[in-house]
Coordinates of C-alpha atoms and ligand atoms in Angstrom, one line a residue:
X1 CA 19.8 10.7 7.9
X2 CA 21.9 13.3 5.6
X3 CA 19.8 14.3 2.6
X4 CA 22.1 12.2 0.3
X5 CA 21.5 8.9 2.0
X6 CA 17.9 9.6 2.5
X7 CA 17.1 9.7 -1.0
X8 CA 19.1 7.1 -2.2
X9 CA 17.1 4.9 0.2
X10 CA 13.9 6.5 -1.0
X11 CA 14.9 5.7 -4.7
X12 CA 16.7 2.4 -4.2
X13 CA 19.2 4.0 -6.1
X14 CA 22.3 2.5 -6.3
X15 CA 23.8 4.6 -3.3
X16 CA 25.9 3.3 -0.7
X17 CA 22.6 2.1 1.6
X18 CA 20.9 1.0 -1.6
X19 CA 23.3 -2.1 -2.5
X20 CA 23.8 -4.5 -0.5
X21 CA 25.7 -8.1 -1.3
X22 CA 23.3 -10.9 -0.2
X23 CA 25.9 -13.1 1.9
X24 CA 25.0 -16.9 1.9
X25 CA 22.4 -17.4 -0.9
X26 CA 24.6 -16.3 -4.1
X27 CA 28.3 -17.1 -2.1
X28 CA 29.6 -18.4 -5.5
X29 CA 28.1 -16.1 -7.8
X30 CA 28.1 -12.5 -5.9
X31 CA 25.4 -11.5 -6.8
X32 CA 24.4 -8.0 -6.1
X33 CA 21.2 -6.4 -5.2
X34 CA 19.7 -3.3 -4.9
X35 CA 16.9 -2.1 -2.5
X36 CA 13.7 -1.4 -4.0
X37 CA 12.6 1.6 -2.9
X38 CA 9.5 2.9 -2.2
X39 CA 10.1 5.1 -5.6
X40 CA 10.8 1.9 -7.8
X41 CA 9.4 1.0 -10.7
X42 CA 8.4 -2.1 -9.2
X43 CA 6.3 -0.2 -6.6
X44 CA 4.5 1.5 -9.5
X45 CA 4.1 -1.3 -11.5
X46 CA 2.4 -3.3 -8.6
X47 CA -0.1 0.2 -7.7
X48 CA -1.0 -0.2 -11.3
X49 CA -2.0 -3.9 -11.1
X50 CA -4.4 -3.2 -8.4
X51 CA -6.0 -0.6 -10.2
X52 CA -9.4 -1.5 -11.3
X53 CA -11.6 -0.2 -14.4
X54 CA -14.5 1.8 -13.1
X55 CA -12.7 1.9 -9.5
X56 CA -14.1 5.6 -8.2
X57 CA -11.4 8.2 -6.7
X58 CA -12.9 8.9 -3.1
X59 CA -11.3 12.4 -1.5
X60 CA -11.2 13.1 2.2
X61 CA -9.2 15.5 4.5
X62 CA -7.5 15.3 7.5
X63 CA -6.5 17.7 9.8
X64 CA -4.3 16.9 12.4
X65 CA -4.3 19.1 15.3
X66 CA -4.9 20.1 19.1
X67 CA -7.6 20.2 20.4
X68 CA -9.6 19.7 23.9
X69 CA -11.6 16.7 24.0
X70 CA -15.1 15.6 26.2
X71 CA -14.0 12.0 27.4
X72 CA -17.4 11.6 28.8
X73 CA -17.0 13.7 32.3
X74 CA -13.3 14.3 31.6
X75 CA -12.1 17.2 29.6
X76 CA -8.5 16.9 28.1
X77 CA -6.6 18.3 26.1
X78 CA -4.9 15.9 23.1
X79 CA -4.0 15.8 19.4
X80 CA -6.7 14.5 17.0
X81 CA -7.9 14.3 13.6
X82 CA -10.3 17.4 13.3
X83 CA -12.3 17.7 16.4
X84 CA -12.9 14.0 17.6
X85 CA -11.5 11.0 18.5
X86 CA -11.7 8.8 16.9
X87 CA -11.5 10.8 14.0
X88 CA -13.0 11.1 10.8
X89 CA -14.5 7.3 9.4
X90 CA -13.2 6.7 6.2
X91 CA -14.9 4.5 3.7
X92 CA -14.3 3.0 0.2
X93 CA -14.9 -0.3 -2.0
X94 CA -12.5 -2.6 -3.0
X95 CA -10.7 -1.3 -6.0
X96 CA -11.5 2.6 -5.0
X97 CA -8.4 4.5 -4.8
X98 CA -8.7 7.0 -2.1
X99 CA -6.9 10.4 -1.7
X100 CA -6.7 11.7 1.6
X101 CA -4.8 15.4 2.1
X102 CA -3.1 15.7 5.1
X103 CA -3.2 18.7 7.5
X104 CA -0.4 19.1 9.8
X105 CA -1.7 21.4 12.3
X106 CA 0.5 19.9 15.0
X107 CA 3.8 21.2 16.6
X108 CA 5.8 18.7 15.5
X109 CA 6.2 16.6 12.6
X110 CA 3.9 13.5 11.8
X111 CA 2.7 11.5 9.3
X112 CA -0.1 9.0 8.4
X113 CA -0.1 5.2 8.4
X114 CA -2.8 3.0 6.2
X115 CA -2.5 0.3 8.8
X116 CA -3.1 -3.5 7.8
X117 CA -3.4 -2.5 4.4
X118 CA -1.3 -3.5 1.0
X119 CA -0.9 -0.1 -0.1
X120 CA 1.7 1.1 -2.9
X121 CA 4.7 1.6 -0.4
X122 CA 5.2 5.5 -1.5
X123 CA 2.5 5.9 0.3
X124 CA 2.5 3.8 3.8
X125 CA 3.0 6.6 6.2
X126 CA 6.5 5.5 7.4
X127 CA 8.9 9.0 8.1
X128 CA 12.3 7.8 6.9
X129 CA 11.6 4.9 4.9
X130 CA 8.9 5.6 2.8
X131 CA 8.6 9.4 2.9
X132 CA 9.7 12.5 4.4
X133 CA 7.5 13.3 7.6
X134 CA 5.1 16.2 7.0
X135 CA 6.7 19.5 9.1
X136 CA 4.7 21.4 11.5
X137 CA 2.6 23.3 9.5
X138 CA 3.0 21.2 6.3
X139 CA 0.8 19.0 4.4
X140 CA 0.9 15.8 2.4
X141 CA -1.4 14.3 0.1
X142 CA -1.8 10.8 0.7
X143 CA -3.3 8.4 -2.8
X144 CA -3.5 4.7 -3.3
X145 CA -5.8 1.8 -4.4
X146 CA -7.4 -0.1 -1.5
X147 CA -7.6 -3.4 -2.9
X148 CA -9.3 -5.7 0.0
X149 CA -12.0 -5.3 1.4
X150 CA -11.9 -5.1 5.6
X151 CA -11.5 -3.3 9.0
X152 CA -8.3 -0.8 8.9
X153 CA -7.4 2.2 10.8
X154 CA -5.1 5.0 10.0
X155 CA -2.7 6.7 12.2
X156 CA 0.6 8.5 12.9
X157 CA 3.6 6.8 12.3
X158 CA 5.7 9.4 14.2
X159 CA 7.4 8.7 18.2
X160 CA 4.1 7.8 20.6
X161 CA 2.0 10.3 18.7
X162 CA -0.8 7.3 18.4
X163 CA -1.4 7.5 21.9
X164 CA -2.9 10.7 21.9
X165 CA -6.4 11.0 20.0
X166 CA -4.7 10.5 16.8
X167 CA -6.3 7.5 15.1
X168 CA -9.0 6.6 13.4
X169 CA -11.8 3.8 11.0
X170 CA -11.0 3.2 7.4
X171 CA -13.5 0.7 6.1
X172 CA -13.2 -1.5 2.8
X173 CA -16.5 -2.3 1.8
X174 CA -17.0 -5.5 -0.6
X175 CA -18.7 -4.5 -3.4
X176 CA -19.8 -8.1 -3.9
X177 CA -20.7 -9.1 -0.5
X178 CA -24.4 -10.0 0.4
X179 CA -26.2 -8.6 3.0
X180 CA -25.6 -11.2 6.0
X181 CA -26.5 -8.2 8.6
X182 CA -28.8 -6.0 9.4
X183 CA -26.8 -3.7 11.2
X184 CA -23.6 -2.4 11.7
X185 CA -21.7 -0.9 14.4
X186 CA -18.0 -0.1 15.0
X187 CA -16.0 -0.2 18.1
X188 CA -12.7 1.9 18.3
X189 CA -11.1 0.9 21.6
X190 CA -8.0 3.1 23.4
X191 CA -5.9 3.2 26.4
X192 CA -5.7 7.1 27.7
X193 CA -3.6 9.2 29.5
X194 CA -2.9 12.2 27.4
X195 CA -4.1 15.6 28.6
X196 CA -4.5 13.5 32.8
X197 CA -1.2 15.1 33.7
X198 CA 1.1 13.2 32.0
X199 CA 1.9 13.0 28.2
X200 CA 2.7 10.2 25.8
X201 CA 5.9 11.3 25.8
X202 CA 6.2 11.8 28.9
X203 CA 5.3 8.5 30.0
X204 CA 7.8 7.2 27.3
X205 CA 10.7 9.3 29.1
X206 CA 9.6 8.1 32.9
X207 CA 10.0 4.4 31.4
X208 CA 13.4 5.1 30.3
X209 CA 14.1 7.3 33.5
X210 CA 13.1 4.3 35.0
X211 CA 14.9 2.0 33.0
X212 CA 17.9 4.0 34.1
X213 CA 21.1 3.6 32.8
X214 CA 21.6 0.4 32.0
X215 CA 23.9 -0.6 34.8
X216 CA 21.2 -3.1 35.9
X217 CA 20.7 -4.1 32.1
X218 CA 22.5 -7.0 32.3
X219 CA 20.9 -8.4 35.5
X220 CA 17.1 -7.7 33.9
X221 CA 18.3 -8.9 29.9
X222 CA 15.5 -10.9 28.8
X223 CA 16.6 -10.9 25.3
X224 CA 19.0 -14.0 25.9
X225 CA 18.8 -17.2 27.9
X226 CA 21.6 -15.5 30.1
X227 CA 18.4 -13.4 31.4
X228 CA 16.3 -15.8 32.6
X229 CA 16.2 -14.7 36.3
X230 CA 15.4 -11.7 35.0
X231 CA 12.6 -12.6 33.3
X232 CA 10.0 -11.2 36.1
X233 CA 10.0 -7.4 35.2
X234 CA 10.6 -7.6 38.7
X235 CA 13.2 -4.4 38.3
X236 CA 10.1 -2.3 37.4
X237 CA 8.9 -2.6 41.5
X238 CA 6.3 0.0 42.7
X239 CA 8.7 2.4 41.5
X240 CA 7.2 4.6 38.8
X241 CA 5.9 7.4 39.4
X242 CA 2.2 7.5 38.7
X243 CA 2.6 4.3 37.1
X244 CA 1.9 0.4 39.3
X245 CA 4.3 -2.1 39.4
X246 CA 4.6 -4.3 36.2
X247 CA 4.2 -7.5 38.4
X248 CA 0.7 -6.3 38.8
X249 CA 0.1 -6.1 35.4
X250 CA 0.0 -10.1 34.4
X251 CA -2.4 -11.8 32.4
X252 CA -2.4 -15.8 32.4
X253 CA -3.3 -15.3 28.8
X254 CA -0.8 -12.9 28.1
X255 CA 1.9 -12.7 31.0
X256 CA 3.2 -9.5 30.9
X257 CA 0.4 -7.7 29.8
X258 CA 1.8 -4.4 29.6
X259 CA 4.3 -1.3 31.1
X260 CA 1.4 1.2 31.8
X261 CA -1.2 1.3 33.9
X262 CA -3.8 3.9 32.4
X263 CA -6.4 6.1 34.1
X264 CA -8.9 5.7 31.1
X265 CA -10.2 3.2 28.8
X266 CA -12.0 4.7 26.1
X267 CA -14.4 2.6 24.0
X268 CA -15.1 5.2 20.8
X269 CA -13.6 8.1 22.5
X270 CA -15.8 7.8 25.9
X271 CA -14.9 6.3 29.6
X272 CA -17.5 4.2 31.0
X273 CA -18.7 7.4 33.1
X274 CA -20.7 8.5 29.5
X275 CA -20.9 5.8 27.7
X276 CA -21.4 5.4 23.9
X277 CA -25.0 4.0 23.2
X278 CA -25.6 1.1 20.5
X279 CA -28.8 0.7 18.9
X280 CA -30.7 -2.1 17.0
X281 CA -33.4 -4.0 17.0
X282 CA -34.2 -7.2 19.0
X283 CA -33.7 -10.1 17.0
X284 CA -31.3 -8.1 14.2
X285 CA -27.7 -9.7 13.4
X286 CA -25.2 -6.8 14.2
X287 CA -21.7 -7.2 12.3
X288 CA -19.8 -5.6 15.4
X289 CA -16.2 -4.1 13.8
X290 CA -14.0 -3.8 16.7
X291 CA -10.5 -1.9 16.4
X292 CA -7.9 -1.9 18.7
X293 CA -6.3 1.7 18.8
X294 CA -4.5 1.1 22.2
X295 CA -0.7 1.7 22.6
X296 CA 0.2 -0.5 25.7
X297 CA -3.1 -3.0 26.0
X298 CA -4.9 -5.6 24.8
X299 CA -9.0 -5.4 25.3
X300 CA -10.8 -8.8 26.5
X301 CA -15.0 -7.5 25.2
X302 CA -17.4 -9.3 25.3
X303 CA -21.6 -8.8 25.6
X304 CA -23.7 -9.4 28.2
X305 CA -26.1 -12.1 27.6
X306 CA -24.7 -13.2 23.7
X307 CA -22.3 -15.0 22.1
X308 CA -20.2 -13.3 19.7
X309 CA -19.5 -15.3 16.1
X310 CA -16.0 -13.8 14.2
X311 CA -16.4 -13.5 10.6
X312 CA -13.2 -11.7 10.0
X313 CA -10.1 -10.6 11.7
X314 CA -7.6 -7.5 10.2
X315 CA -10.4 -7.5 7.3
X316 CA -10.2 -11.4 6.0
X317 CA -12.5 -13.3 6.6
X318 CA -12.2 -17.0 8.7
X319 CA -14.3 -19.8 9.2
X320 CA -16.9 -18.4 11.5
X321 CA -16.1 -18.9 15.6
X322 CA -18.5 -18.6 18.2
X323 CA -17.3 -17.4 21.3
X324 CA -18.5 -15.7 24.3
X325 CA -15.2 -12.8 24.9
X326 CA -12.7 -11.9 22.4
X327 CA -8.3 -11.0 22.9
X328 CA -7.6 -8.2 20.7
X329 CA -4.3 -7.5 20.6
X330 CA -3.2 -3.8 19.7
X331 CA -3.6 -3.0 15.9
X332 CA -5.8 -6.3 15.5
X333 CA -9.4 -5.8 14.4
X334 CA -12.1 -8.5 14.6
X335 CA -15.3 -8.5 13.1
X336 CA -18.0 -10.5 14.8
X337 CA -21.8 -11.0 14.4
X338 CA -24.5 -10.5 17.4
X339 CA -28.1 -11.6 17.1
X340 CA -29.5 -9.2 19.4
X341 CA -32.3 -10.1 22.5
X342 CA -34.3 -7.8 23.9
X343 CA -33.6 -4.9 26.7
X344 CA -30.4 -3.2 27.2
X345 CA -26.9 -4.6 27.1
X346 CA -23.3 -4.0 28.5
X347 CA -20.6 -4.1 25.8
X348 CA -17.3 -4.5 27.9
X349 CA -13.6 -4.1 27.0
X350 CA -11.5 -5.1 29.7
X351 CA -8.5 -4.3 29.8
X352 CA -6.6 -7.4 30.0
X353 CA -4.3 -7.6 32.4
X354 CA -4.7 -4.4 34.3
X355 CA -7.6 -2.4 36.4
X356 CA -9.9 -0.9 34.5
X357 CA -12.1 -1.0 31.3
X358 CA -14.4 0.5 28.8
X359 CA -18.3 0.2 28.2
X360 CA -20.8 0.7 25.7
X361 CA -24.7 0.5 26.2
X362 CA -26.4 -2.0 23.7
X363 CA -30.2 -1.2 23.5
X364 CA -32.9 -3.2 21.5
X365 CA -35.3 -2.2 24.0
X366 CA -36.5 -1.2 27.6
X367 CA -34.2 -1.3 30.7
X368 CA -32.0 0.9 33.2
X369 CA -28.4 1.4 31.7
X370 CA -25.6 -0.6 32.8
X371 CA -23.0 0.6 35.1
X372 CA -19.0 0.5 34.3
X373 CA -19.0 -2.1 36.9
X374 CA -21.7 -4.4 35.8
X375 CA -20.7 -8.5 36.0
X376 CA -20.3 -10.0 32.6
X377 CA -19.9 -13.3 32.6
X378 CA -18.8 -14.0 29.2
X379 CA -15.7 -12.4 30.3
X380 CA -14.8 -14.6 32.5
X381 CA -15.3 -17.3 29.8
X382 CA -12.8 -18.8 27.8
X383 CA -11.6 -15.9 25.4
X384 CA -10.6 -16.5 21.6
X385 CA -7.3 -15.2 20.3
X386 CA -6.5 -14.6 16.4
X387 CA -4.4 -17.8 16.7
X388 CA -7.8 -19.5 17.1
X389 CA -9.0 -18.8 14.3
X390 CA -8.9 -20.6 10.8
X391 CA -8.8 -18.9 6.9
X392 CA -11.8 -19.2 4.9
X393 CA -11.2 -20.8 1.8
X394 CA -11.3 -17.9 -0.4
X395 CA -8.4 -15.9 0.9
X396 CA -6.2 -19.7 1.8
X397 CA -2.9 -18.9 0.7
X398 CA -1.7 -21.3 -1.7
X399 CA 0.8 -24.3 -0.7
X400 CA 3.8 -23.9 -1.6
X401 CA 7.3 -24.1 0.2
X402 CA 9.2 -21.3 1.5
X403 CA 11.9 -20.2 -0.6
X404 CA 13.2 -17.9 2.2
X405 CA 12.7 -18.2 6.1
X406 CA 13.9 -15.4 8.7
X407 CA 13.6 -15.4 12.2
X408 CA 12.3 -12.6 14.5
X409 CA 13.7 -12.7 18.1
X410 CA 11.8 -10.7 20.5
X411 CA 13.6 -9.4 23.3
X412 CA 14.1 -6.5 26.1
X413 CA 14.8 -5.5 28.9
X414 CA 12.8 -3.1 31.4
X415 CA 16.3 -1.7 32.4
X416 CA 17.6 -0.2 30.2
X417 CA 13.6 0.2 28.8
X418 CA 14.8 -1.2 25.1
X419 CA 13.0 -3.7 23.2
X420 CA 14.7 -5.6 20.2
X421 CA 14.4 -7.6 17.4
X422 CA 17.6 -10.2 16.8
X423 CA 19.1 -8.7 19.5
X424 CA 19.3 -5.3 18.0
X425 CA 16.7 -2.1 18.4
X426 CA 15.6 -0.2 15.2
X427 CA 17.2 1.7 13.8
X428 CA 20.2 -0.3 14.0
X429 CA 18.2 -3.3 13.3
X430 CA 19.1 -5.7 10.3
X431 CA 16.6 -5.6 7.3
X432 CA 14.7 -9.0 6.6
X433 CA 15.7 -9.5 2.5
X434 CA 13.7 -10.7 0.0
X435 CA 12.5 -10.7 -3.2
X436 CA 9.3 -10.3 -5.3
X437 CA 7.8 -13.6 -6.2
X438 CA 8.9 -15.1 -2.9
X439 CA 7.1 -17.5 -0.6
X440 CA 8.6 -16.2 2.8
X441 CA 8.1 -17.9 6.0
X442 CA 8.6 -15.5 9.4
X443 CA 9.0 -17.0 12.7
X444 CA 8.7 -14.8 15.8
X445 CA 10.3 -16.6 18.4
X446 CA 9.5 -14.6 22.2
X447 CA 12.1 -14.5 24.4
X448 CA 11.0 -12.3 27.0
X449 CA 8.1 -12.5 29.6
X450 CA 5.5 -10.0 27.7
X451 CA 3.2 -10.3 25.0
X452 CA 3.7 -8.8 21.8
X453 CA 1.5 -7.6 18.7
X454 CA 3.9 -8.1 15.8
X455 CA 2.3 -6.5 12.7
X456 CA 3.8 -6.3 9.3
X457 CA 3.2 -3.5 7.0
X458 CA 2.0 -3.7 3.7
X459 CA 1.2 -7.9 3.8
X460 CA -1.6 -10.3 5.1
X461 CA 0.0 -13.3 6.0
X462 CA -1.2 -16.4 6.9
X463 CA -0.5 -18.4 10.2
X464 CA 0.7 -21.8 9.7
X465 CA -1.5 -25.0 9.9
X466 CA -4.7 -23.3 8.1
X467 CA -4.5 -20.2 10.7
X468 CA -6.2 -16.9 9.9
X469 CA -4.8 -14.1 7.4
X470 CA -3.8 -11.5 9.3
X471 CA -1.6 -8.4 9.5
X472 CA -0.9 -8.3 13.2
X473 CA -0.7 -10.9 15.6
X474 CA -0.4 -11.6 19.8
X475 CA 3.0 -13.8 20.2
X476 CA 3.0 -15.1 23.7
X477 CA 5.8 -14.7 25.8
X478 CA 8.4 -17.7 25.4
X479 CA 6.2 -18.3 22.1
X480 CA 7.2 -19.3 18.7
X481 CA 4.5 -18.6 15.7
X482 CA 5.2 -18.9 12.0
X483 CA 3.8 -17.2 9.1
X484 CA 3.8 -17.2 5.5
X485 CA 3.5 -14.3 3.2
X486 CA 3.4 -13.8 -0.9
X487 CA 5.9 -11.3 -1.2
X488 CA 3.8 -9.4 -3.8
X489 CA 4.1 -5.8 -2.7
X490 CA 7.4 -4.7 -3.2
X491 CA 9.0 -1.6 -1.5
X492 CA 10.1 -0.9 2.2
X493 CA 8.0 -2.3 5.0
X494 CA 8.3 -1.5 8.5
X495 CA 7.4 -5.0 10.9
X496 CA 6.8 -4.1 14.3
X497 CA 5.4 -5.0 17.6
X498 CA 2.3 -2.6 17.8
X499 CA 3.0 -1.9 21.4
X500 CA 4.0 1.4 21.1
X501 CA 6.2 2.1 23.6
X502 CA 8.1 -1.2 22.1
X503 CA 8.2 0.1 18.9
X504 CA 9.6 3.6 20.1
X505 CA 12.5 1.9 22.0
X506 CA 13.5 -0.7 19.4
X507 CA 11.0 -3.3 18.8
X508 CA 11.3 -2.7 14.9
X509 CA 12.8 -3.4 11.7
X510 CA 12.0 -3.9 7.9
X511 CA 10.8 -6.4 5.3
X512 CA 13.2 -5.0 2.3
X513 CA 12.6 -5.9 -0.4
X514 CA 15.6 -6.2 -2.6
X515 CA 15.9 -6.6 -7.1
X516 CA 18.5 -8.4 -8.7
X517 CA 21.4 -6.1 -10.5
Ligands
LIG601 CU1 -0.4 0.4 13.0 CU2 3.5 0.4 11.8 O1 1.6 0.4 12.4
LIG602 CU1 6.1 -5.5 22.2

């Protein structure tokens, strides 16, 4: 972007990218509108609504840079924030505002994104849309209310930089909430290659070396109904280097479960060779927070010898669920409550889909450690995705009609490796209008053979029928799924799929929010 056009879209000034007619609503009136930047007035107004008397300022640091990490009995070397990964937990209450300076240590440019959370949009981490990335070398200072409580994480919002080591817990307590555990543990899940001989990016640049040009595009097009023989991810083969066939990567849950087969799964920051350890006491209920920081798969866990009861998923809370194994979906958290026997425990993440998985020790008590390959049989039980899942009453949406509806269509093709959204790949992709005040219903409709995490910045919105607020959610492949949103946070919003390899190559666009002239 030149500097010109960049600014005008930070501003929403009335630039040539800021105005924009809106065709087929106002036909008789021509009406004009502006885009509300993430510099509008409206943006402040909004940051100053959810700014609470008494609210404390909480400071923290980050420092993003390279560093060699102990996977548990692997050594690599990665990007992180400071010298772990997961990096540093962050932790306010509702109403805090937090400030958070940013150290770019890195080589490259990055930035940091506040995901799940409705944030002032200045502030939401998104290079080109809401903010300038931070240089090499450079630093940014990062301040905004939190105003619900919840699971988030934070992470880069810059090419496949999240599948390095750069990621990490932000936790909104409830001031108000009563003790209904005893303990509490959190679970930061990952798929890993960086620092195993391959990259992130490089694995990003083999899928599109492998993609090829193109000329078998229209043969493998899943994005239409033309495509439907191609609808296999048969084109993929055995042919990747380092990398398995996609047909051996299918879930009956999921289908396509994803494009890369890791050599690690890392449940906080270890491989099942060194395993985190868990403690409690028998008979104590554990509120379990698990994050999914993966790039390319969704995690089945479960523990041995319990049920599992969600309380919340991407921080709201829903009518509690038992269940013995849980789908999480990249970017989805879950929180779930555990009332712990006696001895020692496997936690599992399986990596759902493809071979391998991750493992934590649970111990309230005497026993021999579990293995990585110890049976689970939960596991094999019937596992509970977010669109399982009902809102509690307290965060229900209102009823009310939509004023505005806008369709997502999810589509791609593994040849060329490009993934889209209405048939078009970010950042030629066409903004999704609206405008403060709105009820807006989005409907993701999946055309192609894979699963994927759509997540939408900035909003909670509900799933139809009662569902479960929620900021990211699993769309089946060939599946339709309607939310609702408030459109109450106005500003720039990117809405993604949370693979991010999708992402990367296309699968993205924005919520823009738009004022009237
Ligand atoms: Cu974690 Cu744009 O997302
Ligand atoms: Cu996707």
């Amino acid at each position: 972007m030149s500097d010109i056009t960049r600014r005008a879209v930070l501003r929403g000034a009335a630039g040539l990218a800021g105005v924009a007619a809106l065709g087929g609503l106002a036909s008789c009136s021509r009406t004009t509108t502006t885009t509300v930047g993430p510099l509008a007035d409206a943006v402040a107004a909004a940051e100053a609504a959810r700014r609470k008397p008494g609210g404390r300022l909480v400071t923290a640091r980050l420092t993003a840079q390279p560093v060699t990490l102990d996977l548990g009995g692997r050594s690599v070397s990665t990007w992180a924030y400071g010298d772990t990964s997961p990096g540093p937990l962050l932790r306010v209450d509702a109403g805090d505002v937090l400030r958070v300076d940013v150290d770019n240590q890195l080589p490259v440019a990055t930035s940091v994104h506040w995901h799940g959370l409705a944030l002032r949009n200045d502030m939401d981490g998104v290079p080109g849309l809401t903010q300038d990335p931070i240089p090499a070398g450079g630093t940014f200072r990062y301040e905004f209310a939190a105003p619900h409580p919840g699971t988030y994480f934070y992470h880069p919002h810059s090419g496949v930089q999240l599948d390095r080591g750069l990621y990490g817990v932000l936790i909104v307590d409830d001031p108000d909430e009563s003790g209904r555990y005893d303990v509490e543990w959190i679970v930061v899940l990952d798929d890993w290659v960086d620092g195993t001989g391959r990259t992130p990016d490089r694995v990003l640049a083999d899928l599109q070396q492998a993609g090829g040009d193109g000329s078998m595009g229209d043969m493998h097009d899943m994005g239409g109904m033309e495509g439907m023989e191609g609808m296999d991810h048969g084109s993929m083969g055995g042919s990747m280097g380092g990398m398995h066939g996609i047909e051996g990567m299918q879930s009956p849950l999921l289908g396509g479960a994803g494009d890369i087969a890791y050599p690690h799964y890392l449940l906080n920051g270890r491989t099942p060779a060194d395993p985190a350890t868990l403690s409690a006491k028998p008979g104590q209920r554990v509120r379990i927070r698990f994050v999914n920081a993966g790039s390319d798969t969704a995690f089945r866990v479960a523990v041995g010898g319990h049920r599992m009861t969600v309380t919340h998923s991407d921080g709201f809370p829903v009518v509690p669920m038992p269940t013995d194994a849980l789908l999480i979906g990249m970017g989805e958290r879950f929180d779930a409550t555990v009332t712990l026997g006696e001895g020692v425990f496997p936690l599992v993440a399986s990596a759902e889909g493809k071979q391998g998985r991750a493992l934590a020790v649970i111990r309230s008590g005497a026993g021999r450690p579990p293995t990585g390959d110890v049976q689970v049989s939960e596991l094999s039980g019937k596992a509970l995705l977010g669109t399982g899942l009902s809102t509690a009453e307290s965060v229900r949406l209102d009823r009310r009609s939509a004023d505005r509806s806008h369709n997502l269509v999810l589509g791609g093709s593994m040849a060329p490796y490009r993934w889209t959204i209405n048939g078009k790949a970010f950042p030629d992709a066409d903004p999704l209008r609206l405008t403060q005040g709105e009820r807006v219903r989005l409907r993701f409709v999946n055309q192609s053979m894979m699963f994927h995490p759509m997540h939408v910045h900035g909003h909670t919105f509900a799933l139809t029928h009662g569902g479960a607020r929620k900021d990211t959610i699993i769309v089946r492949p060939m599946a339709t799924l309607d939310v609702d949103l408030e459109a109450d946070n106005p500003g720039q919003w990117a809405t993604h799929c949370h693979n991010i390899y999708h992402a990367e190559t296309g699968m993205m666009t924005t919520l823009s929010y738009q004022a009237q002239e």
